[in-house]
Coordinates of C-alpha atoms in Angstrom, one line a residue:
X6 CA -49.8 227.5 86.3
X7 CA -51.3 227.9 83.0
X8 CA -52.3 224.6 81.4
X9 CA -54.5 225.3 77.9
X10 CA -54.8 221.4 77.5
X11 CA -56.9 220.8 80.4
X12 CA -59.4 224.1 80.2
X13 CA -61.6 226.2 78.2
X14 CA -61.3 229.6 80.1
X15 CA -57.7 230.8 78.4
X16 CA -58.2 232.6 75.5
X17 CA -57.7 235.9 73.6
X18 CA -56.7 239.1 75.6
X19 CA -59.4 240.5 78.1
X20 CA -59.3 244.0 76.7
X21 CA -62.2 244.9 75.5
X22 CA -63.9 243.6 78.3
X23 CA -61.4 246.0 80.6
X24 CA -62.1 248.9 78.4
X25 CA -64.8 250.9 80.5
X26 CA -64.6 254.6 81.4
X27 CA -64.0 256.1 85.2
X28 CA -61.5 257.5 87.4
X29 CA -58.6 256.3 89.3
X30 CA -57.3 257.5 92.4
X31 CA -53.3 257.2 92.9
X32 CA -51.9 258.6 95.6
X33 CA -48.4 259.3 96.7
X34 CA -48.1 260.5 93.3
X35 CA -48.3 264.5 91.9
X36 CA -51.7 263.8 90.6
X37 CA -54.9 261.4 89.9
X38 CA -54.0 259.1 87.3
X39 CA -57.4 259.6 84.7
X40 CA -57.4 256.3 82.3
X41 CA -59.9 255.2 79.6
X42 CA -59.9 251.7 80.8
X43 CA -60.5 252.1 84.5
X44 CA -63.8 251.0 86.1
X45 CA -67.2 252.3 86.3
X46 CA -66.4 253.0 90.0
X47 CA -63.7 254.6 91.6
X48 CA -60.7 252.9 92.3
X49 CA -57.8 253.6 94.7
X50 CA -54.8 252.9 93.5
X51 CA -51.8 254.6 95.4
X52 CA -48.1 254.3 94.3
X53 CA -45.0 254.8 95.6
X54 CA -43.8 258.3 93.6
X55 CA -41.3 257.6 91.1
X56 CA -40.7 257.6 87.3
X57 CA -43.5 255.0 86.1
X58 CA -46.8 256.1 85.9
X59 CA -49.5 253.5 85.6
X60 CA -50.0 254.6 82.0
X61 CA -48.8 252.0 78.6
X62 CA -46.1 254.9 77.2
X63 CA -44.5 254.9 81.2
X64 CA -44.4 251.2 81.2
X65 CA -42.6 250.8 78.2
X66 CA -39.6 253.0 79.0
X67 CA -38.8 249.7 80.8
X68 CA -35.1 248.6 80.7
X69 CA -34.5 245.0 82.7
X70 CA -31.7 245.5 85.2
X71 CA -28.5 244.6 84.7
X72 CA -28.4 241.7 87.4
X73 CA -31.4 240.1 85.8
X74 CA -29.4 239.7 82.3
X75 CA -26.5 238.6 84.0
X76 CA -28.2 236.0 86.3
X77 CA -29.9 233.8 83.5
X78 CA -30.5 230.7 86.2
X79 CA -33.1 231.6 88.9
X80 CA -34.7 228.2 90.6
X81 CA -38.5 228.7 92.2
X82 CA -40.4 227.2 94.9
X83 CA -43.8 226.7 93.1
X84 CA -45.1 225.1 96.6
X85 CA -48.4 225.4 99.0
X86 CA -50.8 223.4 100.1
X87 CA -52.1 222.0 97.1
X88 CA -48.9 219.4 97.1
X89 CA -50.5 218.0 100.1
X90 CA -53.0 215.3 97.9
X91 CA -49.8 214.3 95.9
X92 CA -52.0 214.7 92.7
X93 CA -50.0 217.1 91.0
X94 CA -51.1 220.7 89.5
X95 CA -54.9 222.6 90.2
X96 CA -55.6 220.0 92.9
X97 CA -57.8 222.8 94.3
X98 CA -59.9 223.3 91.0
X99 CA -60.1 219.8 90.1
X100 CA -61.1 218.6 93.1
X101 CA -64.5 220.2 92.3
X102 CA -64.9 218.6 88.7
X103 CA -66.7 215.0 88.4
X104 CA -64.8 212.8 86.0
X105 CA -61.5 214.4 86.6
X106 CA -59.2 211.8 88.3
X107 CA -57.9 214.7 91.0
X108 CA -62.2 214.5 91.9
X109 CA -62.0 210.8 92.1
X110 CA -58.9 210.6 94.3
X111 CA -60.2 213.3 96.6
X112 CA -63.7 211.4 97.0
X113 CA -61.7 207.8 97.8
X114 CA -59.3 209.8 100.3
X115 CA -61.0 212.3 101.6
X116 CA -64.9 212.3 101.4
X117 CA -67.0 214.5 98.6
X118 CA -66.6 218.0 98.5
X119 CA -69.5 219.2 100.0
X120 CA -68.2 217.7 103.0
X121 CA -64.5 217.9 103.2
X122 CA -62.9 220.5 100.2
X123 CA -60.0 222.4 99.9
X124 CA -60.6 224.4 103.0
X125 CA -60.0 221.4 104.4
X126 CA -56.8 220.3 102.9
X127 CA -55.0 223.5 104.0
X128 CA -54.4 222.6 107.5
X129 CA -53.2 219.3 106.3
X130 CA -50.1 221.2 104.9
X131 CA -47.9 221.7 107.5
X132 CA -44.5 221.9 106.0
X133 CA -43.1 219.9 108.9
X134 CA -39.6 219.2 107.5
X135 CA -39.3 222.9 105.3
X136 CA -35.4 224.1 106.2
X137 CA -35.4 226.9 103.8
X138 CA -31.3 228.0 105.0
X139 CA -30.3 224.1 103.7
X140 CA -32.2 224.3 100.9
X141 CA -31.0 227.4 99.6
X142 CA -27.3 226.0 100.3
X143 CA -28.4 223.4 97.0
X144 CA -29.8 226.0 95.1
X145 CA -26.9 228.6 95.1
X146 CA -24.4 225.6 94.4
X147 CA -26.5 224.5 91.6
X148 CA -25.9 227.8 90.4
X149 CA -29.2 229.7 90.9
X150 CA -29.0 233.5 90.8
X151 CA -32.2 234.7 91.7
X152 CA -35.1 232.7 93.9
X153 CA -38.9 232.9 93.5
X154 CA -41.4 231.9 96.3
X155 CA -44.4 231.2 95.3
X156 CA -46.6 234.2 97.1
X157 CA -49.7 233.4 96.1
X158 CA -51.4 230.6 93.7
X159 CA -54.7 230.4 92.3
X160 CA -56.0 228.3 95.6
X161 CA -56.4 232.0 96.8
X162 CA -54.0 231.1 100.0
X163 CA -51.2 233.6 100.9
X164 CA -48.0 232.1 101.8
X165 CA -47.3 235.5 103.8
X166 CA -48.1 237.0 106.9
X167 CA -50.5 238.6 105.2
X168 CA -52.8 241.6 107.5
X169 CA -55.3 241.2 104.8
X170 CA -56.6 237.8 104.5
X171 CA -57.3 235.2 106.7
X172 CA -56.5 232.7 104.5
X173 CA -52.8 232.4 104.7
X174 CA -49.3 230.6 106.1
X175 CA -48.6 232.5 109.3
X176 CA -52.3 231.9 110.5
X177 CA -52.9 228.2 109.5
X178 CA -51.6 225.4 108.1
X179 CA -47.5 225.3 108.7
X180 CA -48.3 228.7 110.8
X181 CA -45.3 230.2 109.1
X182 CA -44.6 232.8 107.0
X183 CA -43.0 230.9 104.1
X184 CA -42.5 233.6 101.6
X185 CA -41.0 235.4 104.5
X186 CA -38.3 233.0 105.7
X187 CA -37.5 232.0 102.1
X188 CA -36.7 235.7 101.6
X189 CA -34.6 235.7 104.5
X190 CA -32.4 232.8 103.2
X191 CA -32.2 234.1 100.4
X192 CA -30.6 237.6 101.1
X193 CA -28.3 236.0 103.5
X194 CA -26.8 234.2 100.4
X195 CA -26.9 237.3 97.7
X196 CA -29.7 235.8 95.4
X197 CA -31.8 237.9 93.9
X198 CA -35.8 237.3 95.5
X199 CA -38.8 237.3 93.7
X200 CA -42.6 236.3 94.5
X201 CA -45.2 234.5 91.9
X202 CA -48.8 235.9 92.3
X203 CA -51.5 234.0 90.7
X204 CA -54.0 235.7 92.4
X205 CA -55.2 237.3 89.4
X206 CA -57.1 234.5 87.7
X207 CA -58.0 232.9 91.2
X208 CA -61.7 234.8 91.2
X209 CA -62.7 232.4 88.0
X210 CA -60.6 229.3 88.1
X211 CA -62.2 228.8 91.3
X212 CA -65.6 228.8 90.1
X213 CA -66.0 224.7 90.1
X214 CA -66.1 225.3 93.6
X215 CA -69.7 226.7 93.7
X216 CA -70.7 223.4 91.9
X217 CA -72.6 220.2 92.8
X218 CA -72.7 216.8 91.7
X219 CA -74.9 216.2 89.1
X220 CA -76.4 212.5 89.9
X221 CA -76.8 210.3 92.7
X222 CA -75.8 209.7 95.8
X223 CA -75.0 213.5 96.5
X224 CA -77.1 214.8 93.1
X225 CA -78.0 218.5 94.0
X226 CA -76.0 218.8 97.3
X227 CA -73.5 222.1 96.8
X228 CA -70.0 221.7 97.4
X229 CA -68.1 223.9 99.9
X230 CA -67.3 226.8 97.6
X231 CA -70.6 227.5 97.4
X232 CA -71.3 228.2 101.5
X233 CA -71.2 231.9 102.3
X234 CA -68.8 231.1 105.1
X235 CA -65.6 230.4 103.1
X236 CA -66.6 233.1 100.3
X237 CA -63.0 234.9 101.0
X238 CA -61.5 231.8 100.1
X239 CA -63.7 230.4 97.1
X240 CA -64.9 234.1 95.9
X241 CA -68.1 235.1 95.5
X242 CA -69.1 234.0 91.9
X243 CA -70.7 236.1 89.6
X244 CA -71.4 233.3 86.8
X245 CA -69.3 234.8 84.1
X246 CA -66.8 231.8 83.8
X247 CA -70.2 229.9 83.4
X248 CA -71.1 231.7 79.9
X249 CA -68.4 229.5 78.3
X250 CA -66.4 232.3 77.1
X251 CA -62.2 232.0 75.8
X252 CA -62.0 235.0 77.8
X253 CA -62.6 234.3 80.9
X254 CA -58.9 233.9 82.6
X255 CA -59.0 237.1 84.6
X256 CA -63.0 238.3 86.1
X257 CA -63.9 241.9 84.9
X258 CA -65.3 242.6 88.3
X259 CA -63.8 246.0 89.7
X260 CA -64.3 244.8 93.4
X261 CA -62.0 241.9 92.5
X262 CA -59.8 244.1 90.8
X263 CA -59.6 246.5 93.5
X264 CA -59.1 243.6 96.4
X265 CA -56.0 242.2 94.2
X266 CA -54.2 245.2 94.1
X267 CA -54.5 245.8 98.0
X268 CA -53.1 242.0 98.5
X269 CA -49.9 242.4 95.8
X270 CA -49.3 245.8 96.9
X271 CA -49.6 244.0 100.8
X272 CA -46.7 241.3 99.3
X273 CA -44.8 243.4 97.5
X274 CA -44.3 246.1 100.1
X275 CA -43.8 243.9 103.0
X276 CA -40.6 241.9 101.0
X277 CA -39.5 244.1 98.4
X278 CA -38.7 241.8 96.0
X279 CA -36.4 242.4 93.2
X280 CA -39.0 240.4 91.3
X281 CA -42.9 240.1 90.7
X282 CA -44.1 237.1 88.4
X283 CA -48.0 237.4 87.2
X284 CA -49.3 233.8 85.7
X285 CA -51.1 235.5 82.5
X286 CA -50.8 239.1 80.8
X287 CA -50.9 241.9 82.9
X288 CA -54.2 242.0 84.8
X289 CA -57.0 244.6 85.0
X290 CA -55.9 247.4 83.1
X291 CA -54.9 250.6 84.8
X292 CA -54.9 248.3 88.1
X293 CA -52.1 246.0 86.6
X294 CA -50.2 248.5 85.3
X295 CA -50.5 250.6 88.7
X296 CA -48.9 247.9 90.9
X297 CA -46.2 247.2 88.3
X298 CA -45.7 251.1 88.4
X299 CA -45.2 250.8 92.0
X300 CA -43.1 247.5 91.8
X301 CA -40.8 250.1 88.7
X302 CA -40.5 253.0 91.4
X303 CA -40.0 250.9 94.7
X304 CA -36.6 249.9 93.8
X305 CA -34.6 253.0 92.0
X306 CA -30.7 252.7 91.4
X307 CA -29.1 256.3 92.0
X308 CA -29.6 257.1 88.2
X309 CA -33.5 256.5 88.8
X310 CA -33.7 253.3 86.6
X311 CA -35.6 250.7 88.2
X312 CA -34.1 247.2 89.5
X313 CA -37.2 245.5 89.5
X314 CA -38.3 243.4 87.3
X315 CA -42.0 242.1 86.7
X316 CA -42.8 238.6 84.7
X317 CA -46.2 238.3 82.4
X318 CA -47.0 236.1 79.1
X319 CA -48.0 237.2 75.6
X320 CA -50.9 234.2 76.6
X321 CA -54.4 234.3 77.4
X322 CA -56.2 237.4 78.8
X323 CA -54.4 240.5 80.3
X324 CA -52.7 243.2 78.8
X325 CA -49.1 242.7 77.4
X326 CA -46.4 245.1 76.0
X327 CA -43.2 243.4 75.4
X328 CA -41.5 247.1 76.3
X329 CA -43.3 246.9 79.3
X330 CA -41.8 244.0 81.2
X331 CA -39.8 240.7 80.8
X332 CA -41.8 238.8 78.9
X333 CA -42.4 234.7 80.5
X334 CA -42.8 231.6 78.3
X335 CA -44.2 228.7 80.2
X336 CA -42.7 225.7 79.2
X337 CA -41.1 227.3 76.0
X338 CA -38.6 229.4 74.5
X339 CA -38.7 232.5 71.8
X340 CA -37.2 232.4 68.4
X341 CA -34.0 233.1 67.8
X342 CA -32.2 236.1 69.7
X343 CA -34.5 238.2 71.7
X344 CA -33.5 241.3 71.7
X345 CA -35.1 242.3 75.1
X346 CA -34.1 240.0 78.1
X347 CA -37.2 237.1 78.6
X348 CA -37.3 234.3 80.7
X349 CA -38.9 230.8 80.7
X350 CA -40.7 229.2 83.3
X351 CA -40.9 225.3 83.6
X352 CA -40.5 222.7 86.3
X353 CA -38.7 219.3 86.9
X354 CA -42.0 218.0 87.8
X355 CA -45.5 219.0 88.0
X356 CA -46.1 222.3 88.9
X357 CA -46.8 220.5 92.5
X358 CA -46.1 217.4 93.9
X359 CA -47.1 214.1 91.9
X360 CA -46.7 210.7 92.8
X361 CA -47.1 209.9 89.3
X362 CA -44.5 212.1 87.2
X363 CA -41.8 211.8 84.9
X364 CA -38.9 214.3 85.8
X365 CA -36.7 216.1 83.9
X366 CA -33.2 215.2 84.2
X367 CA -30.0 217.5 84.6
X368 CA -29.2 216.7 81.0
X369 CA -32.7 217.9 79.4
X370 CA -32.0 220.7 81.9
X371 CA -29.1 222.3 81.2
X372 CA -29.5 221.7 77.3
X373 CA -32.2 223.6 77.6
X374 CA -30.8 226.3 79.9
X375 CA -27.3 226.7 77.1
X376 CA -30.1 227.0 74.8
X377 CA -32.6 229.8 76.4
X378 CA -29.1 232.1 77.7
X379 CA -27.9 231.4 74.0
X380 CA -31.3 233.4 72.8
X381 CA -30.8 236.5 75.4
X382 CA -33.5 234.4 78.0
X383 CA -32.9 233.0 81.8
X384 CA -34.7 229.9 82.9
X385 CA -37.0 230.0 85.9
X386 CA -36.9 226.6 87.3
X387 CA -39.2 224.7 89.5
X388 CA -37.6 222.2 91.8
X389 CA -40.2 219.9 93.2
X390 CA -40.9 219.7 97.1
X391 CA -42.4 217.4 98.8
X392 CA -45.6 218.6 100.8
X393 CA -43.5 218.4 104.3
X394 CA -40.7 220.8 102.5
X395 CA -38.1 218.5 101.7
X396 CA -36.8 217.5 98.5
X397 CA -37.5 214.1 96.5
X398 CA -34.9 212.2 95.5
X399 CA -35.3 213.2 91.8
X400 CA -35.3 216.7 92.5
X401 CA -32.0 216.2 95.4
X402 CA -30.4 214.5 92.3
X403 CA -30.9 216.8 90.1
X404 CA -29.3 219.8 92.1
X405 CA -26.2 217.6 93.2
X406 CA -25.5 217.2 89.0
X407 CA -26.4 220.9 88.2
X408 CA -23.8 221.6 91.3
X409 CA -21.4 219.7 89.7
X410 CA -21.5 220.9 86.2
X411 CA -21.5 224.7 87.7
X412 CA -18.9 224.3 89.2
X413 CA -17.0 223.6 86.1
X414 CA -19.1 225.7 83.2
X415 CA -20.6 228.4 85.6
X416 CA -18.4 231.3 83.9
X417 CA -20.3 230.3 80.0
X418 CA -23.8 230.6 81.6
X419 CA -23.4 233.7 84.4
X420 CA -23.1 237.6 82.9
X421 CA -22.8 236.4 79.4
X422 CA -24.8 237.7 76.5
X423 CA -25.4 236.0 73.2
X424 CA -22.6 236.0 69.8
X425 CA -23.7 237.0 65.9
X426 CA -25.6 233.5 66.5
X427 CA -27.1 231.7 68.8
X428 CA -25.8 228.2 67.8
X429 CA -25.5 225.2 65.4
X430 CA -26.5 222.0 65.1
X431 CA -29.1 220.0 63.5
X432 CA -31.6 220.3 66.2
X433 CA -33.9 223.5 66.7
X434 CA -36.8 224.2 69.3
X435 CA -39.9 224.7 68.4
X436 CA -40.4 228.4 69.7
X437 CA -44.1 229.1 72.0
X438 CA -45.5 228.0 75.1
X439 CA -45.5 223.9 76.2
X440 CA -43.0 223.3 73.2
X441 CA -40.2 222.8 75.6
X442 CA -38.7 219.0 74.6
X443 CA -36.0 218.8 72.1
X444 CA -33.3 215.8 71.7
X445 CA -30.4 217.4 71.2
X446 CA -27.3 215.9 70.2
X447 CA -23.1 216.2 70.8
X448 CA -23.6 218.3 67.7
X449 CA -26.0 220.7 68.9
X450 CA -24.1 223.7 69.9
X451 CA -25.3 227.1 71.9
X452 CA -22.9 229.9 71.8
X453 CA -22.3 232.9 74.4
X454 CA -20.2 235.1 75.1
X455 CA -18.7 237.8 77.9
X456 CA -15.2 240.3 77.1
X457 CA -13.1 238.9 74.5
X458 CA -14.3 235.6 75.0
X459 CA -16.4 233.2 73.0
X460 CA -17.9 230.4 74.6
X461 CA -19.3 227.1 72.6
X462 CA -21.4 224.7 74.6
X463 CA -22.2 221.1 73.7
X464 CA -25.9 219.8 74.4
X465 CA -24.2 216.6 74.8
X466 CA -20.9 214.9 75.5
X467 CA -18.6 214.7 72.3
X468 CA -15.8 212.5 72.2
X469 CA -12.6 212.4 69.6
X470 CA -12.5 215.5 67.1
X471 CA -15.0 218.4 67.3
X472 CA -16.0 220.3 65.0
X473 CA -17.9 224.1 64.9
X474 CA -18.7 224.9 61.2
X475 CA -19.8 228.3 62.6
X476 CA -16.0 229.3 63.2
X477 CA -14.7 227.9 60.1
X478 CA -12.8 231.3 57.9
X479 CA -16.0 231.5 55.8
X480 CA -18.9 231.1 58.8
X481 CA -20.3 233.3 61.5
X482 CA -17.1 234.5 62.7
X483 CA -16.2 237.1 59.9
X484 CA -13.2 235.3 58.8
X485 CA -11.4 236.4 62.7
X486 CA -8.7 233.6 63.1
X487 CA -9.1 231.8 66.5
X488 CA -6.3 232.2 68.8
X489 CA -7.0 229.7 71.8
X490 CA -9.1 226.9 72.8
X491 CA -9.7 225.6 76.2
X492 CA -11.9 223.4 77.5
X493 CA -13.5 224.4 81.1
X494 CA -12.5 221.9 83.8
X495 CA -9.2 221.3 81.9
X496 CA -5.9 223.5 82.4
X497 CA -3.9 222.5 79.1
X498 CA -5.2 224.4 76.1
X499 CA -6.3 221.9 72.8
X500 CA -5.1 221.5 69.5
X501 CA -7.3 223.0 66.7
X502 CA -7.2 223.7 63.2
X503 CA -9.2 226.0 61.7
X504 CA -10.0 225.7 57.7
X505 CA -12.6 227.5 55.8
X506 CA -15.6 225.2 57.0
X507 CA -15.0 225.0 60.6
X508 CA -12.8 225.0 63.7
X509 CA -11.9 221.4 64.6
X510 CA -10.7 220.8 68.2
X511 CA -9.1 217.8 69.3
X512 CA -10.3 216.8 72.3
X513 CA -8.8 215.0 75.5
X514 CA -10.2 211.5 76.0
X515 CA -12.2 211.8 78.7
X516 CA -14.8 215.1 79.6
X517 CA -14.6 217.1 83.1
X518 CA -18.5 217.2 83.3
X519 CA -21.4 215.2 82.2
X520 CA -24.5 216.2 80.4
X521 CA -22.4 219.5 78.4
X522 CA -18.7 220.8 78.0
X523 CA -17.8 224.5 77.2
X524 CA -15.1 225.6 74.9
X525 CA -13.7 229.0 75.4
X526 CA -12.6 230.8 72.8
X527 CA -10.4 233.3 71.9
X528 CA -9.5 234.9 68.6
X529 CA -6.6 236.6 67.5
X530 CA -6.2 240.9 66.8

């Protein structure tokens, strides 16, 4: 994942260094695509024929689907073989970076790079206890929609059977093909699948690799990454994320371009997904926008509008159009109501395994998932796996609580759509990337809403009277008297009284879930 604190290659958008003339060849489609920003040399580019043409107008006659706004919770398996060390995120970039503490627990347990780096890790992952039909059982009852696997991370390693590279699941490693089987399980239970490719940014964030230690004992001696053996796995550098540049996130190299698009195309053809997550702006110009033009006309309803949908961040380098896609905050929420459909990304952990991490809890969860489908967004979550596939116990108790409080509030979170406002409260979250913690209170409220109903939800657990100033005759709710109250979870509608500052609701002495309740509301007329 993205992580700005710990590097200097994120910066502004890598346009002008994508904006060189040339031509593109696309087949499958009526005619050659001819774009200012392709390459000096020729790519090939084919799409599937369809609507979307890999041009910025086509892309933004984008509409998300209809599933994806009615979904809103999606849970991800951010997972490969860099949760083998136990160190947490980048393992396989850190590794190669003296002073860094994943550098200093890779010398002490596994030897120095030159001798023993991430090439070498890989077969260590074997996913030995990975049951992806039980673990999807906890995800749907914990009231995930839609599934990501993670395809491909910046490690450069497909978790596919991939014809392409050498470098991936089915061949080494847990010789399976992980994206594959999670896709299976997922379809077999109605979820929505998706894929995360990181690929895009791999060619530079790898560049550490190439590296040597500079003092003694091994002063001078390269590391792995820089032998021409493993060069499909550490790239061939071209010393451009050397120059010290902000813009260095995504290489301008066509050959790179030209061998990412073969690979995504490979993934996204072999699984169909219904969705296609990119960790940065859309990459590489007309090569970006060509694979998210096939992803658009790969899956057609019978009125022609696409039920794809394709994730990429207003952050760092790549192109971005918010008409274009569904935008992703990482770690982060937007301001106020969106009006296009946007999602945020975050985990319950790191972004891999880590002995020494704080986890979220199913409170801080779901407050923050009322408050994302409150602002027209779905959360993306990350539920931490151990490297052997099954689940820690703060991660196992975290879905047994989301469970339990789905089954209760489910109908306030799935195929609503947000009110007049988005909420109340005294407690706001900072909108942006990595701006994700907020201490909400019983006060803080998030509203939704679906048919005739209005639904209030409490980013904590209220007790005796409560009261929503947003309904009072004079607020939010244009003076519309309120006809019923009920509280999910309890059969017996409540008292209220509704005055010209607020709607008070007396409420039963004890709650029917933890962490949250939701109010339904109705309104008179």
């Amino acid at each position: 994942m993205v992580e700005i604190s710990k590097r200097s290659l994120f910066g502004a958008p890598l346009l002008a260094a994508l904006a060189v003339a040339g031509k593109v060849e696309a087949r499958d489609t009526a005619k050659p695509v001819a774009d200012k920003s392709a390459a000096p040399s020729t790519y090939t580019l084919p799409i599937k024929a369809g609507p979307f043409e890999p041009t910025v107008d086509s892309l933004k006659t984008y509409e998300a689907p209809e599933w994806f706004r009615d979904a809103k919770f999606g849970i991800w398996a951010h997972w490969g073989p860099q949760a083998v060390p136990r160190a947490g995120d980048w393992y396989a970039r850190w590794m190669y970076v003296p002073g860094h503490p994943h550098y200093e627990k890779h010398l002490k347990q596994y030897g120095h790079p030159s001798e023993f780096g991430f090439k070498d890790i890989i077969p260590l992952w074997t996913a030995e206890k990975f049951d992806p039909e039980a673990l999807m059982d906890k995800y749907v009852a914990a009231g995930a929609k839609y599934f990501v696997s993670m395809g491909v991370h910046h490690d450069n390693f497909d978790l596919w059977d991939s014809k392409l590279h050498r470098w991936n699941a089915k061949a080494m490693g847990p010789k399976r093909d992980i994206v594959g089987e999670w896709h299976a399980a997922a379809k077999k239970r109605g979820l929505r699948f998706g894929v995360s490719e990181h690929l895009g940014a791999s060619h530079n964030w790898y560049y550490p690799s190439h590296g040597y230690d500079q003092f003694w004992p091994k002063m001078g001696v390269n590391y792995d990454g820089a032998d021409p053996k493993y060069a499909d796995l550490y790239h061939e550098t071209n010393g451009e994320a050397f120059k010290g540049d902000t813009d260095t996130w995504y290489t301008t190299d066509p050959k790179y371009h030209q061998m990412w698009f073969e690979r995504i195309r490979e993934l996204v053809d072999s699984y169909k997904p219904d969705l296609l997550y990119s960790d940065g702006g859309m990459p590489f110009g007309v090569v970006g926008r060509s694979l998210v033009a096939h992803l658009y006309n790969s899956q057609l309803n019978g009125q022609g509008a696409t039920q794809s949908v394709y994730n990429c961040k207003a952050l760092g380098s790549g192109e971005f159009y918010a008409e274009a896609c569904v935008q992703d905050v990482e770690r982060g929420v937007l301001k106020g109501i969106n009006p296009r459909a946007w999602q945020t990304d975050t985990s319950n952990g790191d972004w891999f395994y880590s002995d020494d991490y704080t986890y979220k809890t199913a409170t801080q969860v779901l407050h923050m998932l009322a408050d994302i489908v409150s602002k027209n967004g779905n959360l993306l979550l990350n539920v931490v796996l151990y490297p052997d596939g099954s689940l820690p116990p703060e991660s196992q108790v975290l879905l047994d609580e989301l469970a339990a409080w789905m089954k209760v509030n489910a109908e306030a979170i799935h195929g609503t759509r947000p009110w007049t406002v988005y909420g109340e409260g005294p407690t706001e979250t900072a909108d942006g990337a990595f701006r994700e913690n907020a201490d909400y209170t019983p006060k803080d409220m998030r509203f939704t809403t679906k048919g005739d109903a209005l639904y209030a939800i409490t980013l904590g657990e209220p007790s005796g009277k409560l009261s929503i100033n947003t309904l009072g005759l004079s607020g939010a709710s244009g003076k519309r008297k309120v006809g019923r109250v009920t509280l999910l979870g309890v059969k017996k509608p409540l008292t209220f009284r509704q005055t010209a500052t607020a709607l008070e609701v007396d409420l039963p002495s004890s709650l029917p879930t933890r962490h949250g309740s939701a109010f339904k509301i109705t309104f008179k007329g």
